[in-house]
Amino acid sequence: MCWVVPFGGGWVNIWDLPYTTNTHTDKTALVDELIDYAFKNLKVGYVQMCSFNIDFEDIKNSRHKLIPGEQYTTCYIDLTQPVEVLSKKLKSGYRTSIRKFCKDGGTIEEDYSKEMIEEHHRQLEQVFVRNNLKTPNYRRKMSTLFQSPDFENGASGKLGVYLIKAMLPIENGDVVENKCVASSYYIHNGYMAMFSSNASYSEYLRSCPNQALTWHAMMAFKDAGIHYLDMGGSGSYKLNFSGGGWEPKPIVICSKNALNYFIILGLKRSYGKVSSALGKARNWVKETLFRQSNFGKKIAVQNPSDQGKK
């Protein structure tokens, strides 16, 4: 099984191929078929593939022109280890964070509704705004995953998608309501799960919902008999769960023409810098306009004792 993840703009990611550990597998034929499928069925012009069981040398005789790309760096969590060992490998502060979430009355639930897709996107928007970046739109990808007959919802030994949300009891006047404060989703098969996305509202981070979500997912996948969790790329916080180090693997790229390759690769490399610069510029303009619109004005501050009075 592999991950074939289409994105907007006519390109596709193909991730991990665990069954290629079989030494009798014709890896070149396998990769050729996947690229053919991406070009013909998904109508893309650019394929990016990373397999932890295929090296470039294994597929250099492909009938497609393959180009070695940059390194993909991630960390793995071996879920075949006992729960006690997995817990011990967590950063000590993370174990405290998970207990904090439970102490605050937090619970974790599955949810595959359209409303949850929108909720996850709202949380993502806040995360990306905090980092002066443009928010990616995962709505279409999530809808496709949740509604596909090929994907089973929930953590299981089958091909599927797993979406969980962190709920906290929040006081709203005299009423206490459960509120979704964070969410994350994963894709998986019977051998491996892969982290896809996580988001949360900053005002509830003190209750540590993100740490609790990841630990909950680890335990769910372990109970389902899944062997490994790929944390989905670099990020220093991810090592706090694995207790290990980084594992870089090569990315192989195939494009219908060389021009596509150089254009897309250039855009990918500049995306983060350009988005950050635009985000900072946008915030500066907003602050400047706000200061100008309030120049010479006195801002009335209401006395707390006068609140509710007319």
PDB file of C-alpha atoms in Angstrom:
ATOM      1  CA  MET A   1       0.000   0.000   0.000  1.00  0.00           C
ATOM      2  CA  CYS A   2       1.133   3.576  -0.604  1.00  0.00           C
ATOM      3  CA  TRP A   3      -0.113   7.075  -0.015  1.00  0.00           C
ATOM      4  CA  VAL A   4      -1.151   8.937  -3.160  1.00  0.00           C
ATOM      5  CA  VAL A   5      -1.992  12.485  -2.096  1.00  0.00           C
ATOM      6  CA  PRO A   6      -3.095  14.936  -4.829  1.00  0.00           C
ATOM      7  CA  PHE A   7      -2.696  18.676  -4.318  1.00  0.00           C
ATOM      8  CA  GLY A   8      -3.925  21.712  -6.175  1.00  0.00           C
ATOM      9  CA  GLY A   9      -1.719  22.996  -8.965  1.00  0.00           C
ATOM     10  CA  GLY A  10      -1.349  19.709 -10.836  1.00  0.00           C
ATOM     11  CA  TRP A  11       1.063  17.738  -8.682  1.00  0.00           C
ATOM     12  CA  VAL A  12       0.890  14.716  -6.418  1.00  0.00           C
ATOM     13  CA  ASN A  13       2.774  13.223  -3.490  1.00  0.00           C
ATOM     14  CA  ILE A  14       3.282   9.448  -3.270  1.00  0.00           C
ATOM     15  CA  TRP A  15       4.429   8.382   0.189  1.00  0.00           C
ATOM     16  CA  ASP A  16       5.605   5.187   1.814  1.00  0.00           C
ATOM     17  CA  LEU A  17       5.425   1.794   0.127  1.00  0.00           C
ATOM     18  CA  PRO A  18       5.779  -0.706   3.012  1.00  0.00           C
ATOM     19  CA  TYR A  19       5.138  -3.834   0.952  1.00  0.00           C
ATOM     20  CA  THR A  20       8.269  -3.097  -1.071  1.00  0.00           C
ATOM     21  CA  THR A  21      10.215  -4.810   1.706  1.00  0.00           C
ATOM     22  CA  ASN A  22       9.415  -7.940  -0.306  1.00  0.00           C
ATOM     23  CA  THR A  23      12.644  -8.680  -2.199  1.00  0.00           C
ATOM     24  CA  HIS A  24      10.682 -10.248  -5.061  1.00  0.00           C
ATOM     25  CA  THR A  25       8.799  -7.037  -5.856  1.00  0.00           C
ATOM     26  CA  ASP A  26       9.676  -5.457  -9.208  1.00  0.00           C
ATOM     27  CA  LYS A  27      10.177  -1.955  -7.853  1.00  0.00           C
ATOM     28  CA  THR A  28      10.741  -0.354 -11.250  1.00  0.00           C
ATOM     29  CA  ALA A  29       7.457  -1.739 -12.625  1.00  0.00           C
ATOM     30  CA  LEU A  30       5.676  -0.689  -9.426  1.00  0.00           C
ATOM     31  CA  VAL A  31       6.876   2.911  -9.655  1.00  0.00           C
ATOM     32  CA  ASP A  32       6.112   3.089 -13.391  1.00  0.00           C
ATOM     33  CA  GLU A  33       2.522   1.984 -12.750  1.00  0.00           C
ATOM     34  CA  LEU A  34       2.073   4.544  -9.982  1.00  0.00           C
ATOM     35  CA  ILE A  35       3.388   7.380 -12.144  1.00  0.00           C
ATOM     36  CA  ASP A  36       1.210   6.266 -15.064  1.00  0.00           C
ATOM     37  CA  TYR A  37      -1.818   6.314 -12.749  1.00  0.00           C
ATOM     38  CA  ALA A  38      -0.964   9.798 -11.471  1.00  0.00           C
ATOM     39  CA  PHE A  39      -0.482  11.239 -14.965  1.00  0.00           C
ATOM     40  CA  LYS A  40      -3.482   9.566 -16.609  1.00  0.00           C
ATOM     41  CA  ASN A  41      -6.075   9.323 -13.844  1.00  0.00           C
ATOM     42  CA  LEU A  42      -5.223  12.236 -11.557  1.00  0.00           C
ATOM     43  CA  LYS A  43      -4.333  14.486 -14.507  1.00  0.00           C
ATOM     44  CA  VAL A  44      -1.176  15.863 -12.888  1.00  0.00           C
ATOM     45  CA  GLY A  45       2.079  16.860 -14.529  1.00  0.00           C
ATOM     46  CA  TYR A  46       4.392  16.436 -11.556  1.00  0.00           C
ATOM     47  CA  VAL A  47       4.909  13.521  -9.147  1.00  0.00           C
ATOM     48  CA  GLN A  48       6.945  13.584  -5.942  1.00  0.00           C
ATOM     49  CA  MET A  49       7.639  10.197  -4.342  1.00  0.00           C
ATOM     50  CA  CYS A  50       9.325   9.135  -1.131  1.00  0.00           C
ATOM     51  CA  SER A  51       9.625   5.499  -0.110  1.00  0.00           C
ATOM     52  CA  PHE A  52      11.631   4.216   2.824  1.00  0.00           C
ATOM     53  CA  ASN A  53      12.087   0.914   1.014  1.00  0.00           C
ATOM     54  CA  ILE A  54      13.094   2.143  -2.446  1.00  0.00           C
ATOM     55  CA  ASP A  55      16.391   3.827  -3.295  1.00  0.00           C
ATOM     56  CA  PHE A  56      17.016   5.749  -6.493  1.00  0.00           C
ATOM     57  CA  GLU A  57      19.321   2.980  -7.702  1.00  0.00           C
ATOM     58  CA  ASP A  58      16.422   0.501  -7.478  1.00  0.00           C
ATOM     59  CA  ILE A  59      14.392   2.385 -10.076  1.00  0.00           C
ATOM     60  CA  LYS A  60      17.006   4.085 -12.261  1.00  0.00           C
ATOM     61  CA  ASN A  61      15.872   1.971 -15.249  1.00  0.00           C
ATOM     62  CA  SER A  62      12.332   3.363 -15.114  1.00  0.00           C
ATOM     63  CA  ARG A  63      10.819   4.288 -18.486  1.00  0.00           C
ATOM     64  CA  HIS A  64      10.018   7.670 -16.926  1.00  0.00           C
ATOM     65  CA  LYS A  65      12.669  10.323 -16.429  1.00  0.00           C
ATOM     66  CA  LEU A  66      13.287  10.389 -12.670  1.00  0.00           C
ATOM     67  CA  ILE A  67      15.178  13.146 -10.876  1.00  0.00           C
ATOM     68  CA  PRO A  68      16.685  12.823  -7.370  1.00  0.00           C
ATOM     69  CA  GLY A  69      15.150  15.490  -5.152  1.00  0.00           C
ATOM     70  CA  GLU A  70      15.940  16.911  -1.747  1.00  0.00           C
ATOM     71  CA  GLN A  71      15.910  14.824   1.436  1.00  0.00           C
ATOM     72  CA  TYR A  72      12.648  14.104   3.246  1.00  0.00           C
ATOM     73  CA  THR A  73      13.274  14.103   6.982  1.00  0.00           C
ATOM     74  CA  THR A  74      10.954  12.548   9.524  1.00  0.00           C
ATOM     75  CA  CYS A  75      10.959  10.471  12.681  1.00  0.00           C
ATOM     76  CA  TYR A  76       9.295   7.135  13.334  1.00  0.00           C
ATOM     77  CA  ILE A  77       7.560   5.802  16.421  1.00  0.00           C
ATOM     78  CA  ASP A  78       7.782   2.041  16.786  1.00  0.00           C
ATOM     79  CA  LEU A  79       4.335   1.092  18.088  1.00  0.00           C
ATOM     80  CA  THR A  80       5.274  -2.566  18.591  1.00  0.00           C
ATOM     81  CA  GLN A  81       6.999  -1.564  21.833  1.00  0.00           C
ATOM     82  CA  PRO A  82       5.138  -1.979  25.153  1.00  0.00           C
ATOM     83  CA  VAL A  83       3.040   0.967  26.314  1.00  0.00           C
ATOM     84  CA  GLU A  84       5.377   1.465  29.276  1.00  0.00           C
ATOM     85  CA  VAL A  85       8.352   1.879  26.917  1.00  0.00           C
ATOM     86  CA  LEU A  86       6.481   4.290  24.638  1.00  0.00           C
ATOM     87  CA  SER A  87       5.467   6.358  27.659  1.00  0.00           C
ATOM     88  CA  LYS A  88       9.017   6.397  29.000  1.00  0.00           C
ATOM     89  CA  LYS A  89      10.353   7.655  25.653  1.00  0.00           C
ATOM     90  CA  LEU A  90       8.065  10.679  25.773  1.00  0.00           C
ATOM     91  CA  LYS A  91       9.678  13.870  26.951  1.00  0.00           C
ATOM     92  CA  SER A  92       8.928  14.110  30.668  1.00  0.00           C
ATOM     93  CA  GLY A  93       7.151  17.435  30.174  1.00  0.00           C
ATOM     94  CA  TYR A  94       4.861  15.795  27.629  1.00  0.00           C
ATOM     95  CA  ARG A  95       3.776  13.140  30.104  1.00  0.00           C
ATOM     96  CA  THR A  96       2.876  15.979  32.459  1.00  0.00           C
ATOM     97  CA  SER A  97       1.005  17.724  29.620  1.00  0.00           C
ATOM     98  CA  ILE A  98      -1.114  14.647  28.904  1.00  0.00           C
ATOM     99  CA  ARG A  99      -2.057  14.385  32.581  1.00  0.00           C
ATOM    100  CA  LYS A 100      -2.846  18.120  32.595  1.00  0.00           C
ATOM    101  CA  PHE A 101      -5.338  17.700  29.737  1.00  0.00           C
ATOM    102  CA  CYS A 102      -7.120  14.903  31.601  1.00  0.00           C
ATOM    103  CA  LYS A 103      -7.091  16.897  34.851  1.00  0.00           C
ATOM    104  CA  ASP A 104      -8.777  19.814  33.079  1.00  0.00           C
ATOM    105  CA  GLY A 105     -11.621  17.500  32.092  1.00  0.00           C
ATOM    106  CA  GLY A 106     -10.488  17.014  28.522  1.00  0.00           C
ATOM    107  CA  THR A 107     -11.787  14.184  26.354  1.00  0.00           C
ATOM    108  CA  ILE A 108     -10.954  12.997  22.846  1.00  0.00           C
ATOM    109  CA  GLU A 109     -13.540  11.960  20.251  1.00  0.00           C
ATOM    110  CA  GLU A 110     -13.669  10.895  16.610  1.00  0.00           C
ATOM    111  CA  ASP A 111     -15.579  13.068  14.168  1.00  0.00           C
ATOM    112  CA  TYR A 112     -15.778  12.789  10.353  1.00  0.00           C
ATOM    113  CA  SER A 113     -18.556  15.302   9.730  1.00  0.00           C
ATOM    114  CA  LYS A 114     -18.503  18.244   7.323  1.00  0.00           C
ATOM    115  CA  GLU A 115     -18.754  20.524  10.350  1.00  0.00           C
ATOM    116  CA  MET A 116     -15.535  19.017  11.707  1.00  0.00           C
ATOM    117  CA  ILE A 117     -13.726  19.701   8.444  1.00  0.00           C
ATOM    118  CA  GLU A 118     -14.686  23.363   8.750  1.00  0.00           C
ATOM    119  CA  GLU A 119     -13.696  23.402  12.421  1.00  0.00           C
ATOM    120  CA  HIS A 120     -10.263  21.963  11.615  1.00  0.00           C
ATOM    121  CA  HIS A 121      -9.789  24.609   8.920  1.00  0.00           C
ATOM    122  CA  ARG A 122     -10.649  27.410  11.383  1.00  0.00           C
ATOM    123  CA  GLN A 123      -8.078  26.052  13.799  1.00  0.00           C
ATOM    124  CA  LEU A 124      -5.504  25.816  10.998  1.00  0.00           C
ATOM    125  CA  GLU A 125      -6.153  29.446  10.087  1.00  0.00           C
ATOM    126  CA  GLN A 126      -5.222  30.566  13.579  1.00  0.00           C
ATOM    127  CA  VAL A 127      -2.057  28.421  13.554  1.00  0.00           C
ATOM    128  CA  PHE A 128      -0.852  29.835  10.238  1.00  0.00           C
ATOM    129  CA  VAL A 129      -1.763  33.431  11.115  1.00  0.00           C
ATOM    130  CA  ARG A 130       0.359  33.072  14.270  1.00  0.00           C
ATOM    131  CA  ASN A 131       3.305  32.216  11.994  1.00  0.00           C
ATOM    132  CA  ASN A 132       2.522  34.842   9.333  1.00  0.00           C
ATOM    133  CA  LEU A 133       1.768  32.154   6.734  1.00  0.00           C
ATOM    134  CA  LYS A 134      -1.054  31.562   4.298  1.00  0.00           C
ATOM    135  CA  THR A 135      -3.409  28.824   5.430  1.00  0.00           C
ATOM    136  CA  PRO A 136      -3.524  25.748   3.158  1.00  0.00           C
ATOM    137  CA  ASN A 137      -7.008  24.598   2.211  1.00  0.00           C
ATOM    138  CA  TYR A 138      -7.327  20.961   3.285  1.00  0.00           C
ATOM    139  CA  ARG A 139     -11.121  20.900   2.949  1.00  0.00           C
ATOM    140  CA  ARG A 140     -11.193  19.113  -0.398  1.00  0.00           C
ATOM    141  CA  LYS A 141      -8.566  16.562   0.580  1.00  0.00           C
ATOM    142  CA  MET A 142     -10.300  15.786   3.878  1.00  0.00           C
ATOM    143  CA  SER A 143     -13.719  15.499   2.237  1.00  0.00           C
ATOM    144  CA  THR A 144     -12.307  13.108  -0.360  1.00  0.00           C
ATOM    145  CA  LEU A 145     -10.687  10.941   2.309  1.00  0.00           C
ATOM    146  CA  PHE A 146     -13.764  10.805   4.549  1.00  0.00           C
ATOM    147  CA  GLN A 147     -16.177  10.012   1.719  1.00  0.00           C
ATOM    148  CA  SER A 148     -14.037   7.604  -0.287  1.00  0.00           C
ATOM    149  CA  PRO A 149     -15.297   3.999  -0.289  1.00  0.00           C
ATOM    150  CA  ASP A 150     -11.647   2.898  -0.296  1.00  0.00           C
ATOM    151  CA  PHE A 151     -10.935   4.501   3.082  1.00  0.00           C
ATOM    152  CA  GLU A 152     -12.355   3.274   6.370  1.00  0.00           C
ATOM    153  CA  ASN A 153     -13.023   5.887   9.037  1.00  0.00           C
ATOM    154  CA  GLY A 154     -11.312   5.061  12.321  1.00  0.00           C
ATOM    155  CA  ALA A 155      -8.088   3.470  13.546  1.00  0.00           C
ATOM    156  CA  SER A 156      -7.982  -0.075  12.174  1.00  0.00           C
ATOM    157  CA  GLY A 157      -5.757  -2.543  10.399  1.00  0.00           C
ATOM    158  CA  LYS A 158      -7.262  -1.488   7.065  1.00  0.00           C
ATOM    159  CA  LEU A 159      -6.632   1.423   4.726  1.00  0.00           C
ATOM    160  CA  GLY A 160      -8.257   4.359   6.431  1.00  0.00           C
ATOM    161  CA  VAL A 161      -8.306   7.853   7.869  1.00  0.00           C
ATOM    162  CA  TYR A 162      -8.444   8.744  11.564  1.00  0.00           C
ATOM    163  CA  LEU A 163      -9.666  12.153  12.749  1.00  0.00           C
ATOM    164  CA  ILE A 164      -9.820  13.028  16.430  1.00  0.00           C
ATOM    165  CA  LYS A 165     -10.757  16.199  18.274  1.00  0.00           C
ATOM    166  CA  ALA A 166      -9.865  17.422  21.762  1.00  0.00           C
ATOM    167  CA  MET A 167     -12.851  18.608  23.797  1.00  0.00           C
ATOM    168  CA  LEU A 168     -12.666  20.805  26.899  1.00  0.00           C
ATOM    169  CA  PRO A 169     -15.448  21.895  29.265  1.00  0.00           C
ATOM    170  CA  ILE A 170     -15.660  25.680  28.868  1.00  0.00           C
ATOM    171  CA  GLU A 171     -17.752  27.964  31.060  1.00  0.00           C
ATOM    172  CA  ASN A 172     -20.160  30.130  29.092  1.00  0.00           C
ATOM    173  CA  GLY A 173     -21.998  32.222  31.649  1.00  0.00           C
ATOM    174  CA  ASP A 174     -23.801  29.823  33.947  1.00  0.00           C
ATOM    175  CA  VAL A 175     -23.505  26.983  31.441  1.00  0.00           C
ATOM    176  CA  VAL A 176     -20.559  24.635  30.919  1.00  0.00           C
ATOM    177  CA  GLU A 177     -20.224  23.481  27.324  1.00  0.00           C
ATOM    178  CA  ASN A 178     -17.804  21.080  25.674  1.00  0.00           C
ATOM    179  CA  LYS A 179     -15.765  22.910  23.039  1.00  0.00           C
ATOM    180  CA  CYS A 180     -13.471  21.504  20.341  1.00  0.00           C
ATOM    181  CA  VAL A 181     -10.132  23.206  21.024  1.00  0.00           C
ATOM    182  CA  ALA A 182      -7.797  21.127  18.824  1.00  0.00           C
ATOM    183  CA  SER A 183      -7.931  18.398  16.178  1.00  0.00           C
ATOM    184  CA  SER A 184      -5.696  16.186  14.081  1.00  0.00           C
ATOM    185  CA  TYR A 185      -6.009  13.516  11.431  1.00  0.00           C
ATOM    186  CA  TYR A 186      -3.931  10.630  10.117  1.00  0.00           C
ATOM    187  CA  ILE A 187      -3.987   8.192   7.211  1.00  0.00           C
ATOM    188  CA  HIS A 188      -3.028   4.576   7.733  1.00  0.00           C
ATOM    189  CA  ASN A 189      -2.957   1.014   6.497  1.00  0.00           C
ATOM    190  CA  GLY A 190      -2.374  -2.232   8.357  1.00  0.00           C
ATOM    191  CA  TYR A 191       1.353  -1.566   8.659  1.00  0.00           C
ATOM    192  CA  MET A 192       1.923   2.163   9.070  1.00  0.00           C
ATOM    193  CA  ALA A 193       0.112   5.361  10.034  1.00  0.00           C
ATOM    194  CA  MET A 194       1.163   8.819   8.899  1.00  0.00           C
ATOM    195  CA  PHE A 195       0.515  12.147  10.586  1.00  0.00           C
ATOM    196  CA  SER A 196      -1.267  14.548   8.216  1.00  0.00           C
ATOM    197  CA  SER A 197      -2.383  17.669  10.062  1.00  0.00           C
ATOM    198  CA  ASN A 198      -2.856  19.125  13.535  1.00  0.00           C
ATOM    199  CA  ALA A 199      -4.323  22.458  14.625  1.00  0.00           C
ATOM    200  CA  SER A 200      -5.508  24.153  17.798  1.00  0.00           C
ATOM    201  CA  TYR A 201      -6.767  27.412  19.274  1.00  0.00           C
ATOM    202  CA  SER A 202      -3.978  29.276  21.076  1.00  0.00           C
ATOM    203  CA  GLU A 203      -6.152  30.367  23.999  1.00  0.00           C
ATOM    204  CA  TYR A 204      -6.534  26.731  25.107  1.00  0.00           C
ATOM    205  CA  LEU A 205      -2.934  25.583  24.713  1.00  0.00           C
ATOM    206  CA  ARG A 206      -2.433  25.789  28.484  1.00  0.00           C
ATOM    207  CA  SER A 207      -4.521  22.609  28.744  1.00  0.00           C
ATOM    208  CA  CYS A 208      -2.116  20.795  26.374  1.00  0.00           C
ATOM    209  CA  PRO A 209      -4.625  19.301  23.897  1.00  0.00           C
ATOM    210  CA  ASN A 210      -2.025  18.697  21.167  1.00  0.00           C
ATOM    211  CA  GLN A 211       0.122  16.382  23.281  1.00  0.00           C
ATOM    212  CA  ALA A 212      -2.979  14.477  24.390  1.00  0.00           C
ATOM    213  CA  LEU A 213      -4.179  14.072  20.784  1.00  0.00           C
ATOM    214  CA  THR A 214      -0.897  12.556  19.596  1.00  0.00           C
ATOM    215  CA  TRP A 215      -0.655  10.149  22.541  1.00  0.00           C
ATOM    216  CA  HIS A 216      -4.275   9.096  22.003  1.00  0.00           C
ATOM    217  CA  ALA A 217      -3.571   8.408  18.311  1.00  0.00           C
ATOM    218  CA  MET A 218      -0.466   6.377  19.197  1.00  0.00           C
ATOM    219  CA  MET A 219      -2.481   4.160  21.520  1.00  0.00           C
ATOM    220  CA  ALA A 220      -5.334   3.779  19.008  1.00  0.00           C
ATOM    221  CA  PHE A 221      -2.957   2.685  16.241  1.00  0.00           C
ATOM    222  CA  LYS A 222      -1.124   0.334  18.574  1.00  0.00           C
ATOM    223  CA  ASP A 223      -4.420  -1.315  19.588  1.00  0.00           C
ATOM    224  CA  ALA A 224      -5.270  -1.670  15.877  1.00  0.00           C
ATOM    225  CA  GLY A 225      -2.051  -3.631  15.278  1.00  0.00           C
ATOM    226  CA  ILE A 226      -0.311  -0.908  13.260  1.00  0.00           C
ATOM    227  CA  HIS A 227       3.474  -1.149  13.600  1.00  0.00           C
ATOM    228  CA  TYR A 228       4.784   2.352  12.940  1.00  0.00           C
ATOM    229  CA  LEU A 229       3.717   5.971  13.083  1.00  0.00           C
ATOM    230  CA  ASP A 230       5.461   8.338  10.672  1.00  0.00           C
ATOM    231  CA  MET A 231       5.348  11.802  12.236  1.00  0.00           C
ATOM    232  CA  GLY A 232       5.149  13.383   8.791  1.00  0.00           C
ATOM    233  CA  GLY A 233       8.271  15.441   8.353  1.00  0.00           C
ATOM    234  CA  SER A 234      10.574  17.557  10.459  1.00  0.00           C
ATOM    235  CA  GLY A 235       9.605  19.611  13.470  1.00  0.00           C
ATOM    236  CA  SER A 236      11.589  19.589  16.702  1.00  0.00           C
ATOM    237  CA  TYR A 237       8.529  18.857  18.853  1.00  0.00           C
ATOM    238  CA  LYS A 238       8.011  15.528  17.047  1.00  0.00           C
ATOM    239  CA  LEU A 239      11.172  14.094  18.579  1.00  0.00           C
ATOM    240  CA  ASN A 240       9.556  14.590  21.981  1.00  0.00           C
ATOM    241  CA  PHE A 241       7.225  11.707  21.099  1.00  0.00           C
ATOM    242  CA  SER A 242       9.634   9.338  19.374  1.00  0.00           C
ATOM    243  CA  GLY A 243      12.555   9.539  21.755  1.00  0.00           C
ATOM    244  CA  GLY A 244      14.788   8.991  18.719  1.00  0.00           C
ATOM    245  CA  GLY A 245      16.468  10.980  15.965  1.00  0.00           C
ATOM    246  CA  TRP A 246      15.775  12.085  12.421  1.00  0.00           C
ATOM    247  CA  GLU A 247      15.663   9.620   9.531  1.00  0.00           C
ATOM    248  CA  PRO A 248      16.341  11.370   6.203  1.00  0.00           C
ATOM    249  CA  LYS A 249      15.265   9.625   3.001  1.00  0.00           C
ATOM    250  CA  PRO A 250      15.613  10.735  -0.635  1.00  0.00           C
ATOM    251  CA  ILE A 251      12.703  12.138  -2.609  1.00  0.00           C
ATOM    252  CA  VAL A 252      12.332  11.060  -6.243  1.00  0.00           C
ATOM    253  CA  ILE A 253      10.658  13.455  -8.646  1.00  0.00           C
ATOM    254  CA  CYS A 254       9.073  12.842 -12.037  1.00  0.00           C
ATOM    255  CA  SER A 255       7.768  15.596 -14.288  1.00  0.00           C
ATOM    256  CA  LYS A 256       6.207  15.500 -17.733  1.00  0.00           C
ATOM    257  CA  ASN A 257       8.802  18.070 -18.735  1.00  0.00           C
ATOM    258  CA  ALA A 258      11.916  19.595 -17.170  1.00  0.00           C
ATOM    259  CA  LEU A 259      10.409  23.098 -17.086  1.00  0.00           C
ATOM    260  CA  ASN A 260       7.626  21.913 -14.761  1.00  0.00           C
ATOM    261  CA  TYR A 261      10.224  20.424 -12.444  1.00  0.00           C
ATOM    262  CA  PHE A 262      12.277  23.598 -12.064  1.00  0.00           C
ATOM    263  CA  ILE A 263       9.243  25.879 -11.752  1.00  0.00           C
ATOM    264  CA  ILE A 264       7.486  23.770  -9.118  1.00  0.00           C
ATOM    265  CA  LEU A 265      10.645  23.025  -7.152  1.00  0.00           C
ATOM    266  CA  GLY A 266      11.474  26.733  -7.119  1.00  0.00           C
ATOM    267  CA  LEU A 267       7.975  27.605  -5.915  1.00  0.00           C
ATOM    268  CA  LYS A 268       8.138  24.955  -3.202  1.00  0.00           C
ATOM    269  CA  ARG A 269      11.440  26.273  -1.884  1.00  0.00           C
ATOM    270  CA  SER A 270      10.327  29.904  -1.895  1.00  0.00           C
ATOM    271  CA  TYR A 271       6.776  29.305  -0.574  1.00  0.00           C
ATOM    272  CA  GLY A 272       7.626  29.555   3.122  1.00  0.00           C
ATOM    273  CA  LYS A 273       9.790  32.670   2.761  1.00  0.00           C
ATOM    274  CA  VAL A 274       7.348  34.450   0.458  1.00  0.00           C
ATOM    275  CA  SER A 275       4.309  33.572   2.615  1.00  0.00           C
ATOM    276  CA  SER A 276       6.069  34.757   5.763  1.00  0.00           C
ATOM    277  CA  ALA A 277       7.123  38.037   4.117  1.00  0.00           C
ATOM    278  CA  LEU A 278       3.610  38.676   2.779  1.00  0.00           C
ATOM    279  CA  GLY A 279       2.107  37.857   6.177  1.00  0.00           C
ATOM    280  CA  LYS A 280       4.395  40.315   7.954  1.00  0.00           C
ATOM    281  CA  ALA A 281       3.703  42.988   5.348  1.00  0.00           C
ATOM    282  CA  ARG A 282      -0.054  42.434   5.678  1.00  0.00           C
ATOM    283  CA  ASN A 283       0.113  42.751   9.484  1.00  0.00           C
ATOM    284  CA  TRP A 284       2.255  45.909   9.196  1.00  0.00           C
ATOM    285  CA  VAL A 285      -0.270  47.526   6.845  1.00  0.00           C
ATOM    286  CA  LYS A 286      -3.163  46.673   9.186  1.00  0.00           C
ATOM    287  CA  GLU A 287      -1.348  48.107  12.203  1.00  0.00           C
ATOM    288  CA  THR A 288      -0.354  51.261  10.268  1.00  0.00           C
ATOM    289  CA  LEU A 289      -3.911  51.869   9.052  1.00  0.00           C
ATOM    290  CA  PHE A 290      -5.264  51.286  12.556  1.00  0.00           C
ATOM    291  CA  ARG A 291      -2.848  53.812  14.062  1.00  0.00           C
ATOM    292  CA  GLN A 292      -3.680  56.374  11.367  1.00  0.00           C
ATOM    293  CA  SER A 293      -7.438  55.927  11.770  1.00  0.00           C
ATOM    294  CA  ASN A 294      -7.117  56.507  15.524  1.00  0.00           C
ATOM    295  CA  PHE A 295      -4.578  59.349  15.319  1.00  0.00           C
ATOM    296  CA  GLY A 296      -5.582  62.141  17.708  1.00  0.00           C
ATOM    297  CA  LYS A 297      -8.534  60.186  19.044  1.00  0.00           C
ATOM    298  CA  LYS A 298      -9.062  59.269  22.649  1.00  0.00           C
ATOM    299  CA  ILE A 299     -10.030  55.662  23.081  1.00  0.00           C
ATOM    300  CA  ALA A 300     -12.699  55.334  25.745  1.00  0.00           C
ATOM    301  CA  VAL A 301     -12.065  52.608  28.252  1.00  0.00           C
ATOM    302  CA  GLN A 302     -15.142  51.429  30.081  1.00  0.00           C
ATOM    303  CA  ASN A 303     -14.965  51.079  33.844  1.00  0.00           C
ATOM    304  CA  PRO A 304     -15.620  47.440  34.762  1.00  0.00           C
ATOM    305  CA  SER A 305     -18.122  48.593  37.383  1.00  0.00           C
ATOM    306  CA  ASP A 306     -20.148  50.321  34.646  1.00  0.00           C
ATOM    307  CA  GLN A 307     -20.477  47.226  32.433  1.00  0.00           C
ATOM    308  CA  GLY A 308     -24.084  46.406  31.711  1.00  0.00           C
ATOM    309  CA  LYS A 309     -25.236  49.989  32.395  1.00  0.00           C
ATOM    310  CA  LYS A 310     -26.864  52.057  29.683  1.00  0.00           C
TER     311      LYS A 310
END
